[in-house]
PDB file of C-alpha atoms in Angstrom:
ATOM      1  CA  UNK U   1     -27.205  25.372 -95.514  1.00 80.00           C
ATOM      2  CA  UNK U   2     -30.245  22.821 -94.020  1.00 86.00           C
ATOM      3  CA  UNK U   3     -30.468  19.916 -91.606  1.00 88.00           C
ATOM      4  CA  UNK U   4     -32.465  16.971 -92.819  1.00 90.00           C
ATOM      5  CA  UNK U   5     -34.095  14.860 -89.694  1.00 89.00           C
ATOM      6  CA  UNK U   6     -36.147  11.410 -90.164  1.00 87.00           C
ATOM      7  CA  UNK U   7     -38.618  10.929 -87.480  1.00 86.00           C
ATOM      8  CA  UNK U   8     -39.257   7.183 -88.557  1.00 86.00           C
ATOM      9  CA  UNK U   9     -42.459   6.614 -86.025  1.00 89.00           C
ATOM     10  CA  UNK U  10     -44.317   9.609 -88.253  1.00 91.00           C
ATOM     11  CA  UNK U  11     -42.857   8.982 -91.562  1.00 92.00           C
ATOM     12  CA  UNK U  12     -41.859  12.451 -91.737  1.00 91.00           C
ATOM     13  CA  UNK U  13     -38.712  14.451 -92.992  1.00 90.00           C
ATOM     14  CA  UNK U  14     -38.049  18.160 -91.510  1.00 88.00           C
ATOM     15  CA  UNK U  15     -35.893  20.190 -93.305  1.00 88.00           C
ATOM     16  CA  UNK U  16     -34.947  23.172 -91.151  1.00 86.00           C
ATOM     17  CA  UNK U  17     -32.352  25.452 -90.281  1.00 83.00           C
ATOM     18  CA  UNK U  18     -29.010  23.880 -89.660  1.00 81.00           C
ATOM     19  CA  UNK U  19     -28.652  21.848 -86.193  1.00 81.00           C
ATOM     20  CA  UNK U  20     -25.932  23.322 -83.613  1.00 78.00           C
ATOM     21  CA  UNK U  21     -26.156  19.277 -82.006  1.00 80.00           C
ATOM     22  CA  UNK U  22     -25.228  16.224 -83.589  1.00 80.00           C
ATOM     23  CA  UNK U  23     -28.642  13.896 -83.515  1.00 80.00           C
ATOM     24  CA  UNK U  24     -29.586  10.549 -84.723  1.00 80.00           C
ATOM     25  CA  UNK U  25     -31.298  10.615 -87.922  1.00 80.00           C
ATOM     26  CA  UNK U  26     -30.612  13.402 -88.740  1.00 87.00           C
ATOM     27  CA  UNK U  27     -28.348  15.245 -92.215  1.00 89.00           C
ATOM     28  CA  UNK U  28     -27.012  18.197 -93.336  1.00 89.00           C
ATOM     29  CA  UNK U  29     -27.326  19.433 -96.240  1.00 87.00           C
ATOM     30  CA  UNK U  30     -26.547  22.040 -98.897  1.00 84.00           C
ATOM     31  CA  UNK U  31     -28.887  24.459-100.336  1.00 77.00           C
ATOM     32  CA  UNK U  32     -29.603  22.734-103.787  1.00 81.00           C
ATOM     33  CA  UNK U  33     -30.193  19.444-101.681  1.00 84.00           C
ATOM     34  CA  UNK U  34     -32.342  21.127 -98.902  1.00 80.00           C
ATOM     35  CA  UNK U  35     -34.640  22.232-101.981  1.00 80.00           C
ATOM     36  CA  UNK U  36     -35.073  19.622-103.869  1.00 84.00           C
ATOM     37  CA  UNK U  37     -35.595  16.698-101.178  1.00 86.00           C
ATOM     38  CA  UNK U  38     -37.910  13.696-102.234  1.00 87.00           C
ATOM     39  CA  UNK U  39     -38.907  11.336 -99.191  1.00 88.00           C
ATOM     40  CA  UNK U  40     -40.825   7.564 -99.705  1.00 89.00           C
ATOM     41  CA  UNK U  41     -44.544   7.603-100.736  1.00 93.00           C
ATOM     42  CA  UNK U  42     -46.718   8.048 -97.954  1.00 93.00           C
ATOM     43  CA  UNK U  43     -44.240  10.240 -95.694  1.00 93.00           C
ATOM     44  CA  UNK U  44     -45.008  14.215 -95.201  1.00 92.00           C
ATOM     45  CA  UNK U  45     -42.138  16.503 -95.534  1.00 88.00           C
ATOM     46  CA  UNK U  46     -42.268  19.647 -93.422  1.00 87.00           C
ATOM     47  CA  UNK U  47     -40.204  22.551 -94.841  1.00 84.00           C
ATOM     48  CA  UNK U  48     -38.794  25.597 -92.710  1.00 77.00           C
ATOM     49  CA  UNK U  49     -40.060  28.432 -94.909  1.00 72.00           C
ATOM     50  CA  UNK U  50     -37.854  31.256 -93.387  1.00 66.00           C
ATOM     51  CA  UNK U  51     -34.257  32.085 -93.260  1.00 67.00           C
ATOM     52  CA  UNK U  52     -31.578  29.755 -92.681  1.00 59.00           C
ATOM     53  CA  UNK U  53     -29.009  31.194 -90.905  1.00 60.00           C
ATOM     54  CA  UNK U  54     -25.701  29.346 -90.390  1.00 59.00           C
ATOM     55  CA  UNK U  55     -24.664  28.777 -86.704  1.00 60.00           C
ATOM     56  CA  UNK U  56     -22.419  30.452 -84.742  1.00 64.00           C
ATOM     57  CA  UNK U  57     -18.304  28.448 -85.326  1.00 65.00           C
ATOM     58  CA  UNK U  58     -17.619  25.750 -82.728  1.00 66.00           C
ATOM     59  CA  UNK U  59     -15.060  25.760 -81.212  1.00 71.00           C
ATOM     60  CA  UNK U  60     -14.151  22.611 -82.417  1.00 74.00           C
ATOM     61  CA  UNK U  61     -14.811  24.199 -86.025  1.00 72.00           C
ATOM     62  CA  UNK U  62     -12.237  27.374 -85.228  1.00 74.00           C
ATOM     63  CA  UNK U  63      -9.937  25.178 -83.584  1.00 80.00           C
ATOM     64  CA  UNK U  64      -9.566  23.198 -86.510  1.00 78.00           C
ATOM     65  CA  UNK U  65      -8.983  26.389 -88.288  1.00 80.00           C
ATOM     66  CA  UNK U  66      -6.649  27.490 -86.084  1.00 81.00           C
ATOM     67  CA  UNK U  67      -4.429  24.266 -86.954  1.00 82.00           C
ATOM     68  CA  UNK U  68      -4.995  24.102 -90.660  1.00 84.00           C
ATOM     69  CA  UNK U  69      -3.510  27.652 -90.887  1.00 84.00           C
ATOM     70  CA  UNK U  70      -1.035  26.834 -88.874  1.00 84.00           C
ATOM     71  CA  UNK U  71      -0.045  23.594 -90.768  1.00 83.00           C
ATOM     72  CA  UNK U  72      -0.177  25.635 -94.090  1.00 82.00           C
ATOM     73  CA  UNK U  73       2.501  28.462 -92.715  1.00 79.00           C
ATOM     74  CA  UNK U  74       4.522  25.678 -91.937  1.00 78.00           C
ATOM     75  CA  UNK U  75       4.184  24.336 -95.221  1.00 72.00           C
ATOM     76  CA  UNK U  76       5.340  27.182 -97.154  1.00 67.00           C
ATOM     77  CA  UNK U  77       8.104  27.774 -94.841  1.00 66.00           C
ATOM     78  CA  UNK U  78      10.078  24.731 -95.280  1.00 66.00           C
ATOM     79  CA  UNK U  79       9.694  25.532 -99.111  1.00 66.00           C
ATOM     80  CA  UNK U  80      11.237  28.486 -98.850  1.00 63.00           C
ATOM     81  CA  UNK U  81      15.243  28.499 -98.784  1.00 60.00           C
ATOM     82  CA  UNK U  82      16.229  30.673 -94.952  1.00 56.00           C
ATOM     83  CA  UNK U  83      18.687  32.811 -96.639  1.00 56.00           C
ATOM     84  CA  UNK U  84      16.414  34.683 -98.218  1.00 52.00           C
ATOM     85  CA  UNK U  85      14.798  37.342 -96.262  1.00 52.00           C
ATOM     86  CA  UNK U  86      13.689  40.669 -97.673  1.00 49.00           C
ATOM     87  CA  UNK U  87      12.373  38.490-100.827  1.00 54.00           C
ATOM     88  CA  UNK U  88       8.893  38.601-100.768  1.00 58.00           C
ATOM     89  CA  UNK U  89       8.755  39.620 -97.084  1.00 57.00           C
ATOM     90  CA  UNK U  90       7.465  41.894 -95.293  1.00 67.00           C
ATOM     91  CA  UNK U  91       9.940  41.995 -92.157  1.00 66.00           C
ATOM     92  CA  UNK U  92      13.031  42.336 -92.254  1.00 69.00           C
ATOM     93  CA  UNK U  93      16.042  42.759 -89.518  1.00 70.00           C
ATOM     94  CA  UNK U  94      17.500  45.627 -89.331  1.00 72.00           C
ATOM     95  CA  UNK U  95      21.032  46.222 -87.708  1.00 74.00           C
ATOM     96  CA  UNK U  96      21.667  49.063 -85.284  1.00 76.00           C
ATOM     97  CA  UNK U  97      25.229  49.618 -85.858  1.00 66.00           C
TER      98      UNK U  97
END
């Protein structure tokens, strides 16, 4: 839900909306850790106080999701016997006599 970015030169930690690109010294946090974050003594924390919307999914994330769905479908197909047409299926073969 949030991205933590360290600015070592200024002894500052910034907690803001999720970053859309990877940056050095930045880490994605869940909402609980984003709210409870503490920093070393002498450091400052800058927190974004508005809503932190999720960024749109990247093409890499969509491709990974599609691959996971395909793999799960293959595993289900492999586990089912090939002669069990119609049992629990939505599609059936109709013969035209």
